[in-house]
Amino acid sequence: MKTTHLRARSSLVGALFLLLLTSMSIRAQEADDFLAQLHTFRVSNYTSLDAYYRFIGSGSTEILNEIVAGINSANDSMNLLATSTSGVLSIEQLEKLNGEFDKFKSLMRDNINDVRKTGYPDLRLVSDMANQALVMNDMATELYQIAQENSQIKTSPRVEAARMGAVKISQMMAKYSVRTNSSVAQTFQGTSTETPLDEQAKEFDKLLSTMNNGESKDELKALLNNVTAKWQFIRGSYINYNENNVGFVIDRYSKRILESLTAAITLLQQSN
């Protein structure tokens, strides 16, 4: 009888332990999904800003659609963050970020309407939007770090480098676009507190080195080689950004790098 009770107790402990492991695994996955959405939020806002600066110079419907796609992607991520059950950030923190995002969306709408109505931008509004983008994304970056600490997830250094690299290249795209594609390039250079392009390029060098520091096979190897090759092709233009360069080529290659990094992040996560 005693042996039977011991076996039953052992089975119960085993079941509870398995349930605990499953619960921990689910929470870890929810936290990782949260970080992924916060990452997408940051990238999407910069890609919409990049598209806006190109929209100023062309008024193209195709580029306008790029702005909308970027805003919609950021909006989808924000909605998923707001409904997340991971608990790695407080409701107040998320509401504050959403409030900054609402300001950015409103400024983007006003700036688009100005260009469509008059054919040229209002420099004050453009400056306000650039500064709001920086405030919002700085907050998102800070919250990403807080969420990571609260979740106690030890993300691979290569995954983190790829995520930071994706944010960096999207940020650089936007800053480069305002210099080369818009009619206001001579009077508006973006935010004064943002890191200069040449320094950002050197930061990307370090992130790329970390991404490549490890075993890479098959598709992952091809993706990272693609990023490295394309980066070497446009790196000089970001370093010497005051020289005359073909803006649409830089933008196209930067987008390809961003696409490859997005795919590489998924593969790097799977290999951990």
XYZ file of N, CA, C and O in Angstrom, residues 186-258:
292
model
N 18.379 70.827 -48.775
C 19.302 71.919 -48.479
C 18.948 72.676 -47.203
O 19.785 73.340 -46.613
N 17.698 72.583 -46.781
C 17.276 73.356 -45.614
C 16.859 72.494 -44.430
O 16.738 72.982 -43.317
N 16.643 71.197 -44.695
C 16.236 70.311 -43.608
C 17.085 69.049 -43.632
O 17.128 68.352 -44.633
N 17.763 68.775 -42.547
C 18.658 67.620 -42.496
C 18.241 66.597 -41.441
O 19.049 65.823 -40.983
N 16.978 66.603 -41.062
C 16.532 65.652 -40.054
C 16.788 66.176 -38.656
O 16.974 67.367 -38.447
N 16.821 65.297 -37.689
C 16.988 65.723 -36.308
C 18.449 66.030 -36.000
O 19.351 65.353 -36.469
N 18.655 67.046 -35.176
C 20.025 67.466 -34.857
C 20.692 66.552 -33.836
O 21.920 66.524 -33.723
N 19.897 65.794 -33.078
C 20.459 64.950 -32.024
C 20.742 63.520 -32.495
O 21.316 62.732 -31.744
N 20.367 63.193 -33.705
C 20.563 61.843 -34.215
C 22.027 61.611 -34.570
O 22.736 62.516 -35.011
N 22.502 60.379 -34.380
C 23.882 60.031 -34.691
C 24.164 60.234 -36.175
O 23.371 59.809 -37.016
N 25.279 60.878 -36.537
C 25.614 61.102 -37.952
C 25.709 59.789 -38.725
O 26.035 58.738 -38.164
N 25.459 59.871 -40.030
C 25.435 58.677 -40.866
C 26.751 57.912 -40.862
O 26.748 56.675 -40.835
N 27.860 58.612 -40.925
C 29.136 57.900 -40.975
C 29.377 57.098 -39.695
O 29.913 55.979 -39.742
N 28.939 57.637 -38.550
C 29.082 56.904 -37.294
C 28.124 55.712 -37.242
O 28.466 54.644 -36.726
N 26.918 55.910 -37.777
C 25.957 54.803 -37.829
C 26.486 53.671 -38.701
O 26.305 52.488 -38.395
N 27.158 54.045 -39.803
C 27.722 53.037 -40.707
C 28.783 52.206 -39.987
O 28.864 50.979 -40.152
N 29.595 52.857 -39.175
C 30.630 52.143 -38.424
C 30.011 51.249 -37.350
O 30.535 50.166 -37.038
N 28.887 51.691 -36.783
C 28.166 50.852 -35.822
C 27.611 49.610 -36.522
O 27.624 48.506 -35.960
N 27.136 49.798 -37.759
C 26.620 48.651 -38.514
C 27.749 47.674 -38.830
O 27.532 46.453 -38.833
N 28.946 48.176 -39.094
C 30.114 47.309 -39.320
C 30.285 46.332 -38.156
O 30.498 45.129 -38.353
N 30.204 46.851 -36.934
C 30.395 46.033 -35.739
C 29.274 45.006 -35.587
O 29.519 43.848 -35.214
N 28.052 45.435 -35.870
C 26.917 44.516 -35.766
C 27.035 43.397 -36.790
O 26.764 42.229 -36.491
N 27.462 43.742 -37.994
C 27.629 42.739 -39.045
C 28.720 41.742 -38.672
O 28.602 40.540 -38.935
N 29.779 42.231 -38.041
C 30.859 41.357 -37.591
C 30.341 40.341 -36.573
O 30.700 39.156 -36.622
N 29.477 40.803 -35.652
C 28.894 39.895 -34.657
C 27.988 38.869 -35.324
O 27.996 37.684 -34.955
N 27.199 39.305 -36.304
C 26.321 38.370 -37.026
C 27.116 37.257 -37.691
O 26.695 36.098 -37.728
N 28.271 37.603 -38.229
C 29.089 36.640 -38.957
C 29.990 35.817 -38.048
O 30.675 34.899 -38.513
N 29.979 36.132 -36.745
C 30.842 35.445 -35.792
C 30.152 34.185 -35.268
O 29.578 34.161 -34.180
N 30.206 33.154 -36.045
C 29.563 31.899 -35.670
C 29.348 31.030 -36.885
O 29.569 31.450 -38.021
N 28.913 29.816 -36.630
C 28.706 28.875 -37.737
C 27.450 29.247 -38.514
O 26.393 29.485 -37.939
N 27.596 29.276 -39.830
C 26.461 29.567 -40.713
C 26.473 28.572 -41.870
O 27.491 28.406 -42.538
N 25.346 27.929 -42.061
C 25.258 26.934 -43.130
C 24.121 27.273 -44.085
O 23.159 27.951 -43.732
N 24.261 26.772 -45.299
C 23.207 26.795 -46.304
C 22.550 28.172 -46.447
O 23.218 29.140 -46.786
N 21.232 28.241 -46.170
C 20.481 29.472 -46.413
C 20.971 30.621 -45.544
O 21.073 31.765 -46.010
N 21.281 30.350 -44.286
C 21.770 31.400 -43.392
C 23.091 31.964 -43.903
O 23.286 33.192 -43.918
N 23.972 31.095 -44.326
C 25.260 31.537 -44.866
C 25.057 32.408 -46.093
O 25.693 33.453 -46.251
N 24.139 31.981 -46.969
C 23.857 32.739 -48.193
C 23.291 34.117 -47.856
O 23.654 35.124 -48.486
N 22.402 34.169 -46.864
C 21.790 35.447 -46.471
C 22.820 36.414 -45.909
O 22.851 37.592 -46.273
N 23.677 35.917 -45.020
C 24.683 36.781 -44.407
C 25.740 37.220 -45.426
O 26.226 38.356 -45.368
N 26.070 36.331 -46.358
C 26.990 36.706 -47.431
C 26.369 37.795 -48.302
O 27.054 38.722 -48.751
N 25.061 37.678 -48.520
C 24.337 38.664 -49.322
C 24.344 40.026 -48.633
O 24.570 41.063 -49.268
N 24.101 40.008 -47.315
C 24.129 41.255 -46.541
C 25.512 41.891 -46.612
O 25.649 43.097 -46.852
N 26.538 41.082 -46.406
C 27.915 41.588 -46.400
C 28.286 42.195 -47.744
O 28.869 43.292 -47.812
N 27.946 41.495 -48.836
C 28.293 41.970 -50.179
C 27.581 43.284 -50.508
O 28.199 44.228 -51.022
N 26.293 43.341 -50.211
C 25.533 44.555 -50.516
C 25.981 45.720 -49.631
O 26.011 46.878 -50.081
N 26.313 45.415 -48.385
C 26.788 46.467 -47.490
C 28.113 47.046 -47.994
O 28.299 48.262 -47.978
N 29.007 46.204 -48.438
C 30.283 46.695 -48.952
C 30.088 47.585 -50.177
O 30.859 48.517 -50.405
N 29.042 47.307 -50.943
C 28.764 48.097 -52.142
C 28.289 49.512 -51.800
O 28.621 50.474 -52.500
N 27.506 49.653 -50.726
C 26.928 50.971 -50.405
C 27.569 51.630 -49.193
O 27.265 52.784 -48.893
N 28.442 50.930 -48.509
C 29.029 51.460 -47.267
C 29.697 52.822 -47.485
O 29.522 53.744 -46.689
N 30.442 52.957 -48.566
C 31.141 54.201 -48.847
C 30.199 55.386 -49.002
O 30.546 56.516 -48.630
N 29.009 55.133 -49.519
C 28.032 56.210 -49.695
C 27.488 56.689 -48.352
O 27.179 57.873 -48.189
N 27.356 55.772 -47.396
C 26.923 56.180 -46.061
C 28.046 56.880 -45.299
O 27.798 57.813 -44.528
N 29.276 56.433 -45.512
C 30.419 57.058 -44.848
C 30.661 58.461 -45.404
O 30.891 59.419 -44.659
N 30.621 58.588 -46.730
C 30.846 59.885 -47.395
C 29.522 60.399 -47.962
O 29.378 60.592 -49.161
N 28.569 60.604 -47.075
C 27.203 60.895 -47.509
C 27.023 62.276 -48.121
O 25.987 62.563 -48.700
N 28.013 63.145 -48.004
C 27.887 64.475 -48.607
C 28.275 64.491 -50.089
O 28.068 65.476 -50.785
N 28.852 63.378 -50.559
C 29.191 63.283 -51.970
C 27.937 62.982 -52.779
O 26.947 62.466 -52.268
N 27.991 63.305 -54.077
C 26.852 63.023 -54.952
C 26.782 61.518 -55.221
O 27.720 60.929 -55.743
N 25.674 60.909 -54.866
C 25.474 59.481 -55.097
C 24.081 59.245 -55.658
O 23.211 60.114 -55.587
N 23.893 58.068 -56.214
C 22.592 57.718 -56.771
C 21.708 57.216 -55.636
O 21.837 56.067 -55.189
N 20.798 58.096 -55.176
C 19.996 57.799 -54.003
C 19.154 56.547 -54.121
O 19.063 55.762 -53.162
N 18.548 56.314 -55.277
C 17.625 55.175 -55.386
C 18.385 53.851 -55.325
O 17.837 52.830 -54.893
N 19.663 53.861 -55.732
C 20.475 52.643 -55.650
C 20.773 52.319 -54.189
O 20.670 51.162 -53.762
N 21.121 53.354 -53.426
C 21.400 53.166 -52.001
C 20.157 52.648 -51.288
O 20.222 51.735 -50.472
N 19.010 53.227 -51.613
C 17.755 52.822 -50.995
C 17.416 51.372 -51.348
O 17.028 50.590 -50.480
N 17.588 51.024 -52.615
C 17.253 49.663 -53.058
C 18.138 48.627 -52.375
O 17.644 47.607 -51.888
N 19.448 48.888 -52.322
C 20.363 47.945 -51.688
C 20.118 47.861 -50.182
O 20.225 46.780 -49.590
N 19.795 48.982 -49.573
C 19.502 48.986 -48.135
C 18.264 48.140 -47.845
O 18.220 47.398 -46.848
N 17.265 48.236 -48.701
C 16.049 47.431 -48.530
C 16.351 45.944 -48.667
O 15.800 45.117 -47.935
N 17.228 45.604 -49.610
C 17.603 44.197 -49.797
C 18.332 43.683 -48.544
O 18.149 42.537 -48.139
N 19.180 44.546 -47.976
C 19.879 44.171 -46.737
C 18.861 43.932 -45.624
O 18.945 42.945 -44.883
N 17.878 44.823 -45.518
C 16.847 44.696 -44.490
C 16.053 43.406 -44.675
O 15.770 42.689 -43.701
